[in-house]
Amino acid sequence: MPSNVISLRGVRTHNLADVDVDIPKHRLVAVTGVSGSGKSSLAFATLAAESRRQLYSTMPAFVRTKLPHDPRPEASSLQGLTTVVVVDQRPLGTNSRSTVGTATEVWTMLRMLFSRLGEPSAGYSPAYSFNDPSGMCPACSGLGTVTDIDGERMIDRDRTLNDGAMVFPSFAVDSWIWKRYVYSGFFDNDLPLREWPEELVQFLLHGETQRPPDPLPRFPRSAKYQSMVPRIRRLLVEREAKPGPAVRAALAEVTTQRPCPDCGGSRLAAPARESRVHGVSIVDLGYRDAPGLLEFCGSVDHAWARPLVEQLRLRLESMITLGLGHLQCYRGTPTLSGGESQRLKLVRHLGSSLTDLTYVLDEPTDGLHPADVASLVDVLRRLRDHGNTVLVVDHHQAVVEAADHVIDLGPGAGEAGGHVVFHGTPAKLRKADTTTGRALRTGVRLKDALREPAGWLPLRGLDRHTLAGIDVDVPTGVLTAITGVAGSGKSTLAGELAERHPRFTVVDQSQITATARSTVGTWLGLADPVQRAFAEAGGLPPKMFNPRSEGGCPACRGTGVRRTDLAFLEDVATPCEQCDATGFRAEALVPRLAGRTVLEVLETPVSALPGYVPHPDVARLAGLLEELGLGHLACGRTLDTLSGGERQRLKLARQLDSADDDLLVDEPTAGLHPSDTRRLVTLLGRLVDEGRTVVVVEHSLHVVAAADWVVDLGPGAGEHGGHVLYTGTPKGLAEHGGPTGRYFRAALDA
């Protein structure tokens, strides 16, 4: 085997159809193809997973127990692998203590700097950390916000404790928490709270934690009494628990958040807030964007600090290069988009001196303006030129054409995909008869006729976040695109539009939960009519046709496989012998519809499902999925096997099916191939023709060209954005001199 390639043979992961392919080392390689064609299966579930699995196997057994266990990919041979660095779009974390500053280590460097140069000094570097007891604000524990709990909304004074006077879901009658109160001996459980002395009601809500002096016999011997508000604060607020939907909704009703009055939202204790370097506090720097921090670096000229400042400069310049210059250190990582999270992870690798690595990136252009994509391409080339292999799963034309080698998968999605339909240079791909090749040749084109607005939605004095007190009118009855560089205020403008004009159903970028037990059918509600249809045909209860319920094989719990835990070794999965790997009980597979069992129907593409289950909901959803290019998905396919683009459109399908309102969609083309983007544009156009107003926040120039109206923000990001640069038709945008206008004009001329 040549030493200059990664050789993959007989790859059968997910929908890959016995793929053989060589990936040249030390090159920038783009993996392309329609959504669902097998790109992620090849790059992540095969190459990256096997490299990581073999690397982890070299570590001590104790260490391996703490690491994730990647299953062995289905392949005949994987040779020439190197250590893989995966830079995906998974969120950096949901912890409210995680910020851009901590994720990039910029805040760590600033803390070190202030611990040496700050006057008056707060102490060692932990004294400048809001995640350390010595540096965090004692009033808010370093969170920057305080949560007020309205205890009065957690009770019903007309009820007794036995009748559910504590109306917050966590205190439901007969729950273990409820028993802590009714058996405490403090209260008359059969007397309505309205008849209690007021001080006793306040004791129920806010009383001090203590051991009851005279509890009832069923009160736990070692337990203490804790009033309602402190208990909810401890269990749900301070621990940042993830309760169920009912508790989350109830918590939102009884809590309000506001900036901490002691630290003003800065998270830090007074000594850290008062410390200065050249008259600037670390709090001031926390609210600056990357260019503002670079300006501060230029004022620090101390011999010992130069190496530290140089590292700080490198991180900040990398952020700017990756289109993240608008982010502030205090920005919480849970508020970042998938694309921003991925590029923030990439910041940490740009200063690395390691070589002969394989970087695998998942759609790094998501959320990037065309002006920022050119900078991203430069970063990818820097990683390659440092002696690494860079494998990029992406659809953006600029990335594909900048690659040294392209692997194009297809020809379709799902079972119609999984083949290598082209591999070679970008120049040859442009001439190839593949979906990607044709998309590269077609380019961006303006549509012939524009719709006329039916009316206007006024927005006045918008000054939230980066918006600089702008006024703008959004037309109704047409397709409007909100454009601008990343961080220019697009999502903020969209949020203001939805808040001031609540006629819109909002489809944001949040990811749907993808587990091995959730399926396309359960997510969309298709599973219920399928189960009811088989129940009527077989005279059995509907639950009998649900593998996650009564119809599931008891041996494998409806999964079709049995897993053996080998501790520090990876789990061994073997087909379940009792159900023959179907996941169903034998009696569930007896009834048939049109000659097919429930298992066979669930494995049928959704587009063919109405032929077996003639239900109006099934027909409507099947047609909608076909329009979105998801007709190939099987009803029983688990969500964890879908690509990012497929999940995004699946979420859009559910929103479209459940509401007839106007639509406000944030970057609907994330993860979509240009051919899928055109299909999506056609669907959005149909919705407008049916009378809806559709507003999209987008970077895709294909969507901009298909819009009737454009609102362009900029000119830059953060403090340099937030202004309306242009409003009007797409043709007028092409004649405008802003960043979007320049790239749009170049795309139309190509």
XYZ file of C-alpha atoms in Angstrom:
750
model
C 0.000 0.000 0.000
C 1.389 3.461 -0.883
C 2.416 5.420 2.212
C 1.017 8.653 0.809
C -2.662 7.638 0.933
C -5.296 6.588 3.453
C -6.792 3.455 1.906
C -10.415 2.551 2.666
C -11.734 -0.724 1.261
C -15.165 -2.326 1.401
C -16.719 0.362 3.579
C -20.333 -0.492 4.467
C -21.011 1.950 7.300
C -24.650 3.095 7.275
C -25.629 3.526 3.598
C -22.133 3.225 2.091
C -22.269 0.518 -0.573
C -18.987 -1.407 -0.273
C -16.959 1.733 -1.020
C -13.303 1.635 -2.057
C -11.474 4.960 -2.001
C -7.977 6.389 -1.486
C -7.569 9.707 0.343
C -4.284 11.448 -0.516
C -2.279 12.487 2.532
C -1.009 16.025 3.144
C -3.702 17.419 0.872
C -6.869 19.439 1.293
C -9.622 16.963 0.402
C -13.289 17.914 0.014
C -16.020 15.300 0.489
C -19.154 16.338 -1.408
C -22.567 14.966 -2.349
C -26.227 15.554 -1.637
C -27.435 15.457 1.971
C -27.694 11.837 3.052
C -25.340 10.496 0.386
C -22.893 9.098 2.957
C -20.358 11.894 3.461
C -20.441 11.846 7.276
C -20.546 8.056 7.275
C -17.276 7.998 5.340
C -15.441 10.831 7.116
C -16.655 10.538 10.696
C -18.297 7.167 11.312
C -15.562 5.297 9.414
C -12.219 7.096 9.103
C -12.342 9.196 12.274
C -14.017 6.503 14.389
C -11.508 3.789 13.485
C -8.492 6.072 13.973
C -9.777 7.082 17.399
C -10.618 3.483 18.328
C -7.130 2.254 17.486
C -5.493 5.197 19.257
C -7.500 4.586 22.432
C -6.604 0.876 22.358
C -2.937 1.813 23.004
C -3.812 3.451 26.311
C -3.938 1.790 29.749
C -7.134 -0.045 30.664
C -8.041 2.469 33.385
C -7.797 5.347 30.908
C -9.897 3.473 28.334
C -12.777 3.158 30.789
C -13.008 6.970 30.818
C -12.980 7.359 27.025
C -15.840 6.927 24.538
C -16.054 3.532 22.856
C -16.331 3.841 19.087
C -17.754 0.746 17.417
C -15.575 -0.894 14.775
C -16.727 0.452 11.376
C -18.105 -1.993 8.853
C -15.229 -2.229 6.383
C -12.940 -4.837 4.878
C -9.730 -2.850 5.322
C -8.684 0.572 6.639
C -4.993 1.281 6.095
C -2.662 4.258 6.368
C -4.636 5.936 9.153
C -3.095 8.763 11.147
C -4.195 10.410 14.374
C -7.455 12.234 13.682
C -8.579 15.577 15.071
C -12.348 15.900 14.672
C -13.680 19.457 14.476
C -17.441 18.986 14.367
C -20.465 21.170 15.036
C -21.433 19.712 18.371
C -21.983 22.491 20.925
C -19.017 23.423 23.079
C -21.200 22.875 26.132
C -24.458 23.881 27.724
C -22.857 24.976 30.985
C -23.540 28.642 31.645
C -20.013 28.971 33.061
C -18.469 28.240 29.678
C -17.701 31.361 27.642
C -15.846 32.273 24.469
C -12.972 33.466 26.644
C -12.653 30.199 28.545
C -13.155 28.019 25.438
C -10.360 29.750 23.507
C -8.148 30.215 26.600
C -8.057 33.955 25.847
C -9.495 34.564 29.323
C -6.821 32.307 30.843
C -4.105 34.453 29.265
C -5.770 37.666 30.406
C -5.966 36.327 33.962
C -2.260 35.543 33.903
C -1.502 39.009 32.587
C -3.565 40.777 35.248
C -2.156 38.622 38.051
C 1.301 40.018 37.204
C 0.555 43.579 36.057
C -2.800 44.482 37.643
C -2.894 47.416 40.068
C -4.060 46.956 42.724
C -3.433 43.252 42.380
C -6.290 40.892 43.225
C -3.840 38.018 43.727
C -2.845 34.989 41.677
C -4.627 34.169 38.417
C -7.528 32.265 40.101
C -8.503 35.575 41.706
C -9.491 36.765 38.197
C -11.518 33.644 37.391
C -15.295 33.653 37.700
C -15.157 29.842 37.904
C -12.949 29.828 41.007
C -14.232 30.641 44.523
C -11.414 33.134 45.027
C -12.446 35.164 41.979
C -16.186 34.682 41.507
C -18.743 37.202 42.659
C -20.192 35.787 45.905
C -23.671 37.132 45.158
C -24.142 35.244 41.854
C -21.464 32.527 42.246
C -19.767 33.731 39.072
C -22.797 33.384 36.802
C -23.338 37.121 36.239
C -27.081 36.779 36.754
C -29.349 36.137 39.705
C -32.572 34.184 39.479
C -35.613 35.458 41.328
C -38.214 32.836 42.234
C -41.794 33.928 42.795
C -42.892 31.532 45.514
C -46.472 32.797 45.472
C -46.914 31.346 41.981
C -45.841 27.919 43.259
C -48.832 27.527 45.581
C -52.634 27.663 45.500
C -53.908 29.171 48.743
C -57.409 27.764 48.203
C -56.158 24.173 48.449
C -54.799 22.023 51.258
C -51.439 20.269 51.127
C -53.251 16.949 50.710
C -55.209 18.413 47.782
C -52.116 19.729 45.991
C -51.671 23.269 47.327
C -48.067 23.087 46.127
C -48.878 23.410 42.418
C -45.306 23.347 41.096
C -44.873 19.924 39.346
C -41.897 18.860 41.479
C -44.173 18.899 44.568
C -46.924 16.683 43.128
C -49.099 14.825 45.629
C -47.556 11.495 46.754
C -44.123 12.398 45.345
C -41.152 11.965 47.664
C -40.670 15.742 47.853
C -44.348 16.238 48.792
C -43.908 13.786 51.656
C -41.120 15.946 53.100
C -43.750 18.613 53.805
C -46.885 16.709 54.808
C -44.945 14.459 57.206
C -42.764 17.236 58.663
C -45.233 17.991 61.453
C -45.110 21.728 60.769
C -48.436 22.045 58.915
C -52.117 21.147 59.074
C -52.344 19.116 55.880
C -56.154 19.368 55.650
C -56.452 23.133 56.158
C -56.471 25.426 53.086
C -53.409 27.651 52.977
C -55.652 30.709 52.970
C -56.591 29.899 56.556
C -52.983 29.500 57.693
C -51.196 32.291 59.578
C -49.199 34.317 57.022
C -45.927 33.555 58.788
C -46.601 29.835 58.316
C -47.169 30.299 54.561
C -43.886 32.183 54.368
C -42.236 29.375 56.338
C -43.524 26.909 53.713
C -42.005 29.065 50.963
C -38.887 30.602 52.508
C -38.279 29.030 55.937
C -34.847 28.035 57.194
C -33.587 24.502 56.639
C -33.845 22.525 59.888
C -34.571 19.155 61.404
C -38.282 18.972 62.381
C -38.679 18.754 66.178
C -41.846 16.637 66.047
C -42.230 14.968 62.620
C -44.828 12.355 61.757
C -43.659 8.716 61.768
C -43.271 8.554 57.971
C -40.813 11.461 57.826
C -37.335 10.080 56.955
C -35.225 9.800 60.085
C -32.101 11.452 58.596
C -33.883 14.107 56.485
C -34.196 17.834 57.094
C -37.009 20.193 56.249
C -36.198 22.605 53.399
C -38.743 25.191 52.242
C -40.007 25.306 48.653
C -38.062 28.213 47.160
C -34.601 27.165 48.483
C -35.290 23.592 47.370
C -36.146 24.622 43.806
C -33.137 26.941 43.726
C -30.856 24.110 44.843
C -32.308 21.354 42.657
C -33.113 23.181 39.418
C -31.372 26.554 39.331
C -27.954 26.202 40.939
C -27.357 22.676 39.636
C -28.533 23.633 36.136
C -30.557 20.422 35.974
C -32.354 19.385 32.783
C -35.898 18.563 33.914
C -38.749 17.369 31.738
C -40.898 19.679 29.592
C -43.584 20.183 32.262
C -41.089 21.232 34.942
C -39.188 23.455 32.483
C -42.393 25.251 31.552
C -43.377 25.662 35.204
C -39.900 26.935 36.083
C -40.129 29.558 33.355
C -43.417 30.733 34.879
C -42.035 31.268 38.387
C -38.498 32.541 37.685
C -36.990 35.697 36.255
C -33.337 36.425 35.588
C -31.607 39.769 35.952
C -27.987 40.970 36.001
C -26.327 40.484 39.345
C -26.660 43.798 41.271
C -23.315 43.289 43.014
C -21.053 42.650 40.006
C -23.218 44.212 37.283
C -23.116 40.968 35.296
C -19.306 40.824 35.166
C -19.248 37.595 37.245
C -16.156 38.705 39.187
C -15.520 39.660 42.806
C -14.686 43.271 43.693
C -10.849 42.900 43.876
C -10.715 41.555 40.297
C -13.104 44.241 39.052
C -11.009 47.026 40.562
C -7.641 45.850 39.232
C -6.283 47.778 36.214
C -3.578 47.393 33.577
C -2.844 50.704 31.865
C -6.168 51.984 33.177
C -8.194 49.085 31.736
C -9.946 46.475 33.898
C -10.321 42.823 32.987
C -14.085 43.415 33.025
C -13.705 46.027 30.271
C -11.755 43.507 28.205
C -14.429 40.853 28.761
C -16.901 43.007 26.829
C -14.514 43.805 23.948
C -14.465 41.960 20.626
C -11.256 40.496 19.168
C -10.102 43.724 17.421
C -10.652 45.620 20.679
C -8.534 43.111 22.585
C -5.788 43.356 19.979
C -5.756 47.094 20.539
C -5.182 46.467 24.252
C -2.359 44.008 23.456
C -0.585 46.789 21.601
C -0.426 48.841 24.817
C 1.321 46.090 26.836
C 5.088 46.336 26.495
C 6.775 44.392 29.280
C 9.701 42.100 28.538
C 8.390 39.108 30.539
C 4.888 39.486 29.083
C 5.874 39.455 25.410
C 5.584 35.655 24.903
C 2.180 35.667 26.609
C 0.958 38.641 24.587
C 2.211 36.983 21.404
C 0.140 33.865 22.160
C -2.846 36.069 22.936
C -2.414 37.891 19.619
C -2.288 34.565 17.762
C -5.596 33.414 19.283
C -7.309 36.728 18.570
C -6.032 36.938 14.993
C -7.198 33.356 14.418
C -10.676 34.304 15.666
C -10.793 37.241 13.251
C -9.566 35.064 10.372
C -12.306 32.509 11.086
C -15.065 35.116 11.111
C -15.350 35.135 14.911
C -13.875 38.562 15.559
C -17.243 39.888 16.731
C -17.425 37.505 19.711
C -16.720 38.860 23.189
C -14.986 36.896 25.944
C -18.125 37.073 28.078
C -20.311 35.520 25.360
C -21.661 32.199 26.661
C -20.828 29.175 24.502
C -24.424 27.816 24.749
C -25.525 30.845 22.674
C -23.214 30.020 19.741
C -24.429 28.416 16.534
C -23.044 25.059 15.394
C -20.811 26.752 12.841
C -19.466 29.234 15.401
C -18.777 26.405 17.870
C -16.855 24.466 15.247
C -14.702 27.403 14.189
C -14.039 28.278 17.838
C -12.648 24.751 18.323
C -10.456 25.309 15.267
C -8.886 28.370 16.918
C -7.098 26.096 19.382
C -5.426 24.101 16.586
C -3.992 26.934 14.523
C -1.050 27.468 16.843
C -0.229 23.764 17.144
C 3.188 22.512 16.019
C 1.989 18.910 15.591
C 2.224 17.454 12.089
C 1.016 14.365 10.216
C -2.450 14.671 11.718
C -5.711 14.224 9.851
C -8.177 17.038 10.500
C -11.794 16.124 9.755
C -14.179 19.096 9.596
C -17.963 19.036 9.299
C -19.450 21.877 7.211
C -17.104 24.605 8.517
C -18.743 27.192 6.225
C -22.100 26.928 8.045
C -23.074 30.401 9.230
C -20.273 32.062 7.257
C -20.739 34.990 4.913
C -19.017 34.544 1.522
C -16.537 37.218 2.608
C -15.463 35.011 5.528
C -15.261 31.772 3.517
C -12.130 33.004 1.726
C -10.431 33.474 5.122
C -11.538 29.995 6.196
C -9.993 28.509 3.047
C -6.695 30.182 3.964
C -6.883 28.548 7.419
C -7.504 25.114 5.904
C -4.530 25.588 3.617
C -2.355 26.600 6.582
C -3.256 23.363 8.359
C -2.418 21.403 5.185
C 0.870 23.221 4.568
C 1.963 22.391 8.104
C 2.188 18.756 7.044
C -1.349 17.588 7.798
C -4.188 15.972 5.888
C -7.349 18.081 5.911
C -10.624 16.347 5.114
C -13.582 18.724 4.784
C -17.208 17.680 4.452
C -18.713 20.740 2.793
C -20.914 21.985 -0.049
C -19.608 25.511 -0.476
C -18.279 26.116 -3.958
C -15.285 28.134 -2.734
C -14.135 25.268 -0.491
C -14.650 22.637 -3.195
C -12.718 24.625 -5.783
C -9.891 25.315 -3.312
C -9.423 21.598 -2.588
C -6.549 19.553 -4.013
C -8.782 16.508 -4.337
C -12.553 15.913 -4.286
C -14.476 12.766 -3.345
C -18.071 13.063 -4.557
C -20.652 10.636 -3.145
C -24.072 9.815 -4.527
C -25.781 9.679 -6.859
C -28.720 10.228 -4.481
C -29.474 10.021 -0.765
C -30.137 7.074 1.534
C -30.269 3.783 -0.334
C -29.839 5.705 -3.594
C -26.490 7.029 -2.379
C -23.411 5.525 -0.789
C -21.304 5.263 -3.961
C -18.205 7.196 -5.011
C -19.434 8.835 -8.199
C -16.305 10.941 -8.733
C -12.833 11.452 -7.316
C -10.243 13.801 -8.726
C -9.477 17.484 -9.059
C -12.093 20.272 -8.786
C -11.465 21.187 -12.436
C -12.460 17.695 -13.559
C -15.454 17.708 -11.197
C -16.862 20.777 -12.967
C -17.007 18.699 -16.158
C -18.372 15.561 -14.496
C -21.953 14.372 -14.944
C -22.758 14.294 -11.224
C -25.183 16.339 -9.152
C -22.291 18.271 -7.626
C -20.599 18.807 -10.995
C -23.806 20.159 -12.524
C -24.317 22.464 -9.514
C -20.823 23.909 -9.945
C -21.548 24.632 -13.605
C -24.995 26.137 -13.008
C -23.988 28.812 -10.492
C -26.294 31.539 -9.125
C -29.050 33.067 -11.274
C -31.684 35.734 -10.611
C -35.300 34.702 -11.085
C -37.385 36.272 -13.819
C -40.327 37.762 -11.879
C -40.616 39.237 -8.387
C -43.673 39.168 -6.142
C -45.123 42.488 -5.002
C -45.394 43.083 -1.221
C -48.920 42.895 0.199
C -48.008 45.221 3.064
C -45.222 46.167 5.459
C -44.221 45.330 9.032
C -42.507 48.357 10.599
C -39.585 47.964 12.997
C -38.402 51.154 14.679
C -35.518 52.025 16.985
C -33.940 48.570 17.133
C -30.962 48.806 19.488
C -30.619 45.339 21.005
C -27.147 43.739 20.975
C -25.301 44.988 17.863
C -28.249 46.779 16.222
C -27.467 50.488 16.134
C -30.919 52.026 16.626
C -32.062 51.079 13.137
C -35.433 51.492 11.432
C -36.514 48.985 8.793
C -39.719 47.779 7.133
C -40.190 44.087 6.318
C -42.637 43.312 3.461
C -45.464 40.800 3.801
C -46.644 38.300 1.205
C -43.147 37.797 -0.250
C -39.907 35.905 0.402
C -37.436 38.157 2.243
C -33.758 37.350 2.863
C -31.854 38.962 5.760
C -28.165 38.982 4.861
C -24.858 40.267 6.204
C -21.541 39.040 7.586
C -21.530 36.801 10.660
C -22.203 38.919 13.749
C -23.752 41.840 11.865
C -27.079 41.490 13.700
C -29.160 39.274 11.401
C -30.465 36.898 14.068
C -31.089 39.806 16.426
C -33.154 41.565 13.764
C -35.089 38.346 13.154
C -35.713 37.983 16.884
C -37.049 41.539 17.101
C -39.310 40.868 14.123
C -40.770 37.759 15.774
C -41.175 39.517 19.127
C -42.860 42.657 17.804
C -44.967 40.837 15.204
C -45.951 37.449 16.740
C -47.515 36.231 13.505
C -44.406 34.182 12.743
C -43.549 30.591 13.521
C -39.795 30.599 14.216
C -37.564 27.757 13.013
C -34.164 28.317 14.619
C -30.844 26.462 14.386
C -31.212 24.371 17.543
C -30.464 20.720 16.960
C -33.106 18.030 17.326
C -32.344 15.286 19.823
C -30.878 12.366 17.902
C -30.748 9.060 19.784
C -30.727 5.419 18.767
C -34.323 5.073 20.024
C -35.920 8.091 18.320
C -36.953 7.588 14.701
C -38.203 9.586 11.746
C -41.662 8.198 12.402
C -41.784 9.089 16.102
C -40.357 12.573 15.452
C -42.944 13.428 12.787
C -45.888 11.528 14.250
C -45.962 9.021 11.377
C -45.503 6.047 13.678
C -48.937 6.425 15.304
C -51.069 5.977 12.137
C -48.847 3.067 11.088
C -49.398 1.336 14.429
C -53.148 2.021 14.359
C -53.431 0.621 10.822
C -51.737 -2.638 11.840
C -53.797 -2.777 15.032
C -57.006 -2.674 12.970
C -55.665 -5.304 10.572
C -54.489 -7.695 13.293
C -56.950 -7.077 16.106
C -54.135 -6.223 18.515
C -53.456 -3.037 20.528
C -51.423 -0.353 18.691
C -48.601 -0.632 21.238
C -47.957 -4.152 20.000
C -46.544 -2.659 16.781
C -44.125 -0.351 18.574
C -40.694 -1.955 19.167
C -40.077 0.532 21.999
C -43.255 -0.557 23.760
C -45.262 -3.796 24.136
C -44.261 -5.019 20.682
C -40.554 -4.948 21.465
C -38.506 -8.085 21.890
C -37.923 -8.520 25.649
C -34.426 -9.879 25.101
C -33.025 -6.861 23.217
C -35.632 -4.266 24.273
C -36.644 -3.585 20.704
C -33.176 -2.724 19.373
C -32.520 -5.926 17.414
C -29.047 -6.311 18.927
C -27.708 -7.485 22.257
C -24.711 -5.697 23.735
C -22.160 -7.244 26.029
C -20.256 -4.846 28.282
C -16.562 -5.788 28.359
C -15.559 -2.937 30.696
C -12.410 -1.303 29.280
C -12.866 -3.026 25.914
C -15.491 -1.843 23.465
C -18.985 -3.296 23.806
C -19.693 -6.313 21.634
C -22.968 -6.072 19.676
C -24.467 -9.281 18.341
C -27.775 -9.789 16.484
C -30.542 -10.793 18.860
C -31.277 -14.498 18.317
C -34.676 -14.391 19.999
C -36.202 -11.915 17.494
C -33.811 -12.635 14.606
C -32.552 -9.014 14.875
C -35.967 -7.523 14.035
C -36.561 -5.919 17.444
C -40.194 -7.165 17.438
C -42.051 -9.921 19.226
C -43.068 -12.735 16.894
C -46.812 -11.987 17.203
C -46.260 -8.366 16.074
C -44.959 -9.585 12.709
C -48.002 -11.726 11.853
C -50.512 -9.039 10.631
C -49.820 -7.620 7.176
C -50.792 -4.579 5.133
C -50.599 -5.023 1.369
C -48.565 -8.154 2.035
C -45.983 -6.472 4.283
C -45.266 -6.758 8.010
C -44.892 -3.729 10.256
C -41.108 -4.150 10.113
C -41.122 -4.076 6.310
C -43.410 -1.041 6.226
C -41.194 0.842 8.700
C -38.194 0.096 6.459
C -40.037 1.441 3.378
C -39.128 4.949 2.127
C -41.583 7.545 3.406
C -42.496 8.449 -0.171
C -44.066 4.969 -0.561
C -45.705 4.866 2.867
C -49.186 6.132 1.745
C -49.475 2.992 -0.396
C -49.604 0.904 2.773
C -51.197 3.341 5.226
C -53.808 5.443 3.348
C -54.137 8.031 6.095
C -54.413 11.783 5.283
C -51.661 12.675 7.777
C -49.346 10.120 6.195
C -50.059 11.371 2.677
C -49.532 15.005 3.673
C -46.261 14.396 5.495
C -44.953 12.080 2.785
C -45.568 14.776 0.182
C -43.864 17.402 2.346
C -40.803 15.215 2.902
C -40.616 14.519 -0.831
C -40.566 18.275 -1.483
C -37.742 18.660 1.023
C -35.714 15.866 -0.582
C -36.319 13.486 2.335
C -38.623 11.019 0.615
C -35.851 8.400 0.785
C -35.943 8.231 4.590
C -37.570 5.195 6.157
C -40.163 5.728 8.866
C -38.248 3.480 11.263
C -34.830 4.988 10.639
C -33.212 6.256 13.834
C -32.305 9.942 14.019
C -28.712 9.276 15.069
C -28.010 7.885 11.574
C -29.161 11.045 9.760
C -26.855 13.732 8.447
C -26.958 17.268 9.819
C -28.728 18.533 6.702
C -31.352 15.797 6.939
C -32.064 16.627 10.578
C -32.390 20.328 9.766
C -34.969 19.656 7.054
C -36.770 17.115 9.232
C -37.195 19.815 11.852
C -38.454 22.231 9.192
C -40.937 19.607 7.987
C -42.477 19.259 11.439
C -42.748 23.031 11.843
C -44.358 23.402 8.420
C -46.819 20.631 9.142
C -47.869 21.916 12.560
C -48.495 25.594 11.796
C -50.151 27.747 9.158
C -48.488 30.952 10.386
C -45.961 33.047 8.558
C -42.438 31.632 8.756
C -39.174 33.042 10.063
C -36.345 30.584 9.388
C -32.738 30.935 10.563
C -30.295 29.543 7.973
C -32.462 26.741 6.551
C -29.759 25.757 4.034
C -27.224 24.761 6.730
C -25.705 21.465 5.610
C -27.546 21.421 2.269
C -26.144 20.580 -1.148
C -26.920 23.230 -3.821
C -29.421 20.833 -5.418
C -31.195 20.452 -2.065
C -31.097 24.226 -1.624
C -32.943 24.706 -4.914
C -35.558 22.202 -3.778
C -35.967 24.090 -0.498
C -36.279 27.410 -2.322
C -39.051 25.932 -4.453
C -40.935 24.864 -1.314
C -40.550 28.280 0.342
C -41.787 29.901 -2.861
C -44.859 27.670 -2.850
C -45.628 28.678 0.739
C -45.450 32.349 -0.273
C -47.725 31.711 -3.238
C -50.216 30.150 -0.823
C -50.395 33.433 1.087
C -47.708 33.183 3.747
C -44.947 35.658 4.499
C -41.545 33.936 4.661
C -38.421 35.577 6.087
C -35.084 33.730 6.035
C -31.762 34.625 7.632
C -29.313 33.367 5.034
C -25.812 33.447 3.590
C -26.623 31.220 0.617
C -26.491 33.327 -2.530
C -28.884 30.852 -4.180
C -31.541 31.829 -1.626
C -30.750 35.538 -2.003
C -31.199 35.254 -5.780
C -34.597 33.577 -5.276
C -35.844 36.206 -2.787
C -38.224 39.053 -3.615
C -36.718 41.443 -1.066
C -33.377 41.707 0.734
C -32.377 43.393 4.002
C -28.581 43.568 4.195
C -26.839 44.407 7.499
C -23.250 45.385 8.203
C -20.773 46.582 7.225
C -18.839 44.462 9.744
C -19.500 42.352 12.827
C -20.177 43.251 16.454
C -19.574 46.928 17.134
C -18.772 47.395 13.448
C -22.147 46.045 12.308
C -25.772 46.598 13.167
C -26.517 49.080 10.359
C -28.880 48.635 7.414
C -26.664 48.765 4.327
C -29.333 47.963 1.764
C -33.025 47.162 1.409
C -34.556 46.311 -1.931
C -34.592 43.714 -4.689
C -31.813 41.155 -5.266
C -30.886 42.869 -8.537
C -30.326 46.115 -6.656
C -28.158 44.291 -4.117
C -25.858 43.147 -6.916
C -25.286 46.807 -7.787
C -24.553 47.761 -4.167
C -21.038 48.176 -2.822
C -21.367 46.335 0.497
C -19.696 42.971 1.271
C -22.799 40.966 0.340
C -23.353 42.987 -2.816
C -19.790 42.439 -4.046
C -19.883 38.656 -3.617
C -23.410 38.432 -5.001
C -22.377 40.340 -8.117
C -19.323 38.101 -8.558
C -21.507 34.972 -8.230
C -23.952 36.236 -10.855
C -21.095 37.066 -13.236
C -19.433 33.653 -12.818
